[in-house]
Short mmCIF file of C-alpha atoms in Angstrom, two decimals:
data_model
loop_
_atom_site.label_atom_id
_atom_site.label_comp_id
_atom_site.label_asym_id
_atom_site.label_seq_id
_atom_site.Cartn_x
_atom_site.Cartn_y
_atom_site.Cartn_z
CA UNK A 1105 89.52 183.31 -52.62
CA UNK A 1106 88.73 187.15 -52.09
CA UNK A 1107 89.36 189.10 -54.86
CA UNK A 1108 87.76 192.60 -56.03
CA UNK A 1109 85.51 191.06 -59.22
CA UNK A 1110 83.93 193.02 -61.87
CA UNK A 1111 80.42 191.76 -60.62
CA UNK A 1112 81.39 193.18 -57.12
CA UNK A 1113 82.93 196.50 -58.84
CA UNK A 1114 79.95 197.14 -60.47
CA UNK A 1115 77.37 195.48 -57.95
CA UNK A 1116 79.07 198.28 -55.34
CA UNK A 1117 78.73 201.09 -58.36
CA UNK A 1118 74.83 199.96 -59.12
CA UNK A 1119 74.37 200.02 -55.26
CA UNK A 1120 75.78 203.59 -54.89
CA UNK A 1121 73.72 204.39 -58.02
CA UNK A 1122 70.38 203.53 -56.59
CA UNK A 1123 71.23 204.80 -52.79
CA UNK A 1124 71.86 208.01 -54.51
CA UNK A 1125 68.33 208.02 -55.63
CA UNK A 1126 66.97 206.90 -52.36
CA UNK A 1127 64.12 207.51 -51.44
CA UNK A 1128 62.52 209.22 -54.59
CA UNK A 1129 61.14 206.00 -55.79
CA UNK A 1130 61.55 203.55 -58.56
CA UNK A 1131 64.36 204.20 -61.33
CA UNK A 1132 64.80 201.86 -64.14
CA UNK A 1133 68.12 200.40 -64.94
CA UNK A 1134 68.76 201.28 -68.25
CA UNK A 1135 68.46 205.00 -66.91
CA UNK A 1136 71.12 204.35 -63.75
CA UNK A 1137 73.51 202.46 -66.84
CA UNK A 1138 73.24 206.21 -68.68
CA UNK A 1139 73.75 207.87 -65.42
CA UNK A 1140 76.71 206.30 -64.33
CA UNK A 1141 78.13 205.01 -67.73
CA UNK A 1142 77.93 201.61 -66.70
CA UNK A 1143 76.99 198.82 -69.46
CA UNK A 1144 73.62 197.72 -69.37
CA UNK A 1145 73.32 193.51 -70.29
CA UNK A 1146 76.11 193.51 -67.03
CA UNK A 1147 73.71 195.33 -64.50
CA UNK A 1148 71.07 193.25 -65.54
CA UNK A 1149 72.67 190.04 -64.23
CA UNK A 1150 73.84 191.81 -61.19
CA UNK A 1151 70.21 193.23 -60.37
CA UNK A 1152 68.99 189.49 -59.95
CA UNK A 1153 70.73 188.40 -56.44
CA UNK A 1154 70.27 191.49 -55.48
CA UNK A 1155 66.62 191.40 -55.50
CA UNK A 1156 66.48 187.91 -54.34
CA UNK A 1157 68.47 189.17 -51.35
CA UNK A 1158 66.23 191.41 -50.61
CA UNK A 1159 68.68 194.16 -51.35
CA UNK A 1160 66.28 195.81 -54.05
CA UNK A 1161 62.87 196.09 -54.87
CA UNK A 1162 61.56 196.16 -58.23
CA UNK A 1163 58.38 197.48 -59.54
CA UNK A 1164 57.26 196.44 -63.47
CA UNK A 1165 55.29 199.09 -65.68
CA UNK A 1166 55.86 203.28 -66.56
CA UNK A 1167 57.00 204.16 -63.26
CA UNK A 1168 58.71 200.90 -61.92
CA UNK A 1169 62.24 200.29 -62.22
CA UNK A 1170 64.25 199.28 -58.68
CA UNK A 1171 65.01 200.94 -55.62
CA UNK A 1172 66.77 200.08 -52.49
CA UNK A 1173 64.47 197.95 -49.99
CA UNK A 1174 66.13 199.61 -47.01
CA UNK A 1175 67.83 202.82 -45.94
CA UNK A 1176 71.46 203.04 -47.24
CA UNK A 1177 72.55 203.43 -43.40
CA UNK A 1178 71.27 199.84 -42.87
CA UNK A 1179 73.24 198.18 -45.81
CA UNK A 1180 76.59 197.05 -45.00
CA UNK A 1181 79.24 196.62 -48.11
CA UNK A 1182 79.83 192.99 -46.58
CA UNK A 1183 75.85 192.17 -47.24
CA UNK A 1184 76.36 193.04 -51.03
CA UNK A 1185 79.27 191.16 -51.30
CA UNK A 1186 77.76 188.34 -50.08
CA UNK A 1187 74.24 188.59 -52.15
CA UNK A 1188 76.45 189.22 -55.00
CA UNK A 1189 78.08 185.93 -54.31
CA UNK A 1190 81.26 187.04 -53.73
CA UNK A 1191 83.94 185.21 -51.51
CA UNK A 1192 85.25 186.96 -48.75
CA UNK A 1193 88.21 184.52 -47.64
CA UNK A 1194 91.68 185.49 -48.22
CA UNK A 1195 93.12 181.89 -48.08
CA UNK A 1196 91.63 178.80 -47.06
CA UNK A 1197 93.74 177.55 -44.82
CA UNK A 1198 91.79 174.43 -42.66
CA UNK A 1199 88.32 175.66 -43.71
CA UNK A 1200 86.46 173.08 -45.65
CA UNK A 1201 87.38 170.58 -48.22
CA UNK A 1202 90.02 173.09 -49.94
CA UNK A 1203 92.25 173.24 -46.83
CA UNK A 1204 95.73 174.07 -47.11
CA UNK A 1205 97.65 170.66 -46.57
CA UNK A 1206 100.24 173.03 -44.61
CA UNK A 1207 97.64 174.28 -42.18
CA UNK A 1208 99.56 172.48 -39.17
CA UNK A 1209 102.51 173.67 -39.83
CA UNK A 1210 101.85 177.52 -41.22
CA UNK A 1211 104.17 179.93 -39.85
CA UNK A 1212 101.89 182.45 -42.29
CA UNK A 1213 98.64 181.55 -40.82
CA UNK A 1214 98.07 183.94 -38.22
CA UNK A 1215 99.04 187.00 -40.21
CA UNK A 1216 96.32 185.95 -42.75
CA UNK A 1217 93.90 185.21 -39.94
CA UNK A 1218 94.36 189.17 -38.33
CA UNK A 1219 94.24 190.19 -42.01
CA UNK A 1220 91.03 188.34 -42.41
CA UNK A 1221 89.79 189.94 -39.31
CA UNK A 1222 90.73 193.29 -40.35
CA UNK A 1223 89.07 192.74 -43.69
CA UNK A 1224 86.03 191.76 -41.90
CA UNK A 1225 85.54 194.33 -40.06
CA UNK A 1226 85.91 197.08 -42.42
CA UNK A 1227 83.54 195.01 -44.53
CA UNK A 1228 80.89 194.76 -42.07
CA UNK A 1229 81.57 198.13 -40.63
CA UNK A 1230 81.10 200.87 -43.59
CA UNK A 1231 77.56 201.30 -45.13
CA UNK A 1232 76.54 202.11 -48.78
CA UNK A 1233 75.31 205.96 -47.02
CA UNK A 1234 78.80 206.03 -46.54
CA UNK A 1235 80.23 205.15 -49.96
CA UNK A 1236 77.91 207.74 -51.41
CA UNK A 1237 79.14 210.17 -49.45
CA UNK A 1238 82.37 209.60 -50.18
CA UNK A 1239 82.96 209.26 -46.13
CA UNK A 1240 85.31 206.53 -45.92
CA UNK A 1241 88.53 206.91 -45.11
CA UNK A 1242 91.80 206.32 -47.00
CA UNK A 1243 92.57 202.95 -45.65
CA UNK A 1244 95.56 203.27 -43.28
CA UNK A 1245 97.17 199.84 -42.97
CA UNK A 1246 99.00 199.40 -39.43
CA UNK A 1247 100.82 197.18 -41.00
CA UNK A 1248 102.45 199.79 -43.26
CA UNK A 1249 102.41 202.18 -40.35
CA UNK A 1250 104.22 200.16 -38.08
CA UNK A 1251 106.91 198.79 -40.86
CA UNK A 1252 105.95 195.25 -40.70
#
């Protein structure tokens, strides 16, 4: 079920970290840990499905370290999530073997479908370029605006 883990906390902080740095070249992680007073041994689990995502290159020897492996404009916060391993359901309702054994029934399950959707699209909507840059918006639920 979608929560906000510490891998995904700091997976979206190490992200921000190296799009900051983008594209002056290789940076090595102990270096972006200083920088952004994150610990270490954590971002050095984290780094690993990132890479294999394709997320972030990596480069051994004096000059290597990682960078990003595409523009921060092109990286959607739903693709980290995801290479991070993260899941992005709020409920399971009737997907897969963990279906809710009220699914039929649900008075509930439409709200958490339009939530999902909403969730979704915010997810796949705002890039990393934007998280650095500190460009997206307080979140504004209509829900809340409209007094649900």
């Amino acid at each position: 079920m979608f929560q906000i883990t510490r891998q995904a906390d700091y997976g979206l902080l190490l992200m921000t970290a190296l799009a900051s740095h983008f594209p002056q070249g290789y940076i090595s992680l102990r270096d972006l840990a200083e920088e952004r007073r994150l610990p270490y041994r954590f971002l050095s689990k984290i780094i690993l499905p990132l890479r294999k995502s394709g997320l972030v290159d990596a480069q051994e020897g004096m000059s290597g370290g990682y960078r990003l492996a595409r523009h921060p404009e092109e990286i959607h916060i739903r693709t980290i999530l995801e290479a991070l391993g993260e899941d992005l359901m709020l409920v399971r309702c009737g997907s897969g073997d963990k279906a809710c054994q009220s699914f039929c029934q649900c008075s509930a399950r439409g709200f958490w479908h339009e939530l999902q959707v909403q969730i979704n699209e915010i997810l796949n909507h705002y890039t990393l370029a934007q998280l650095v840059q500190k460009s997206v918006p307080a979140f504004k639920s209509n829900v809340l605006l409209n007094g649900f």
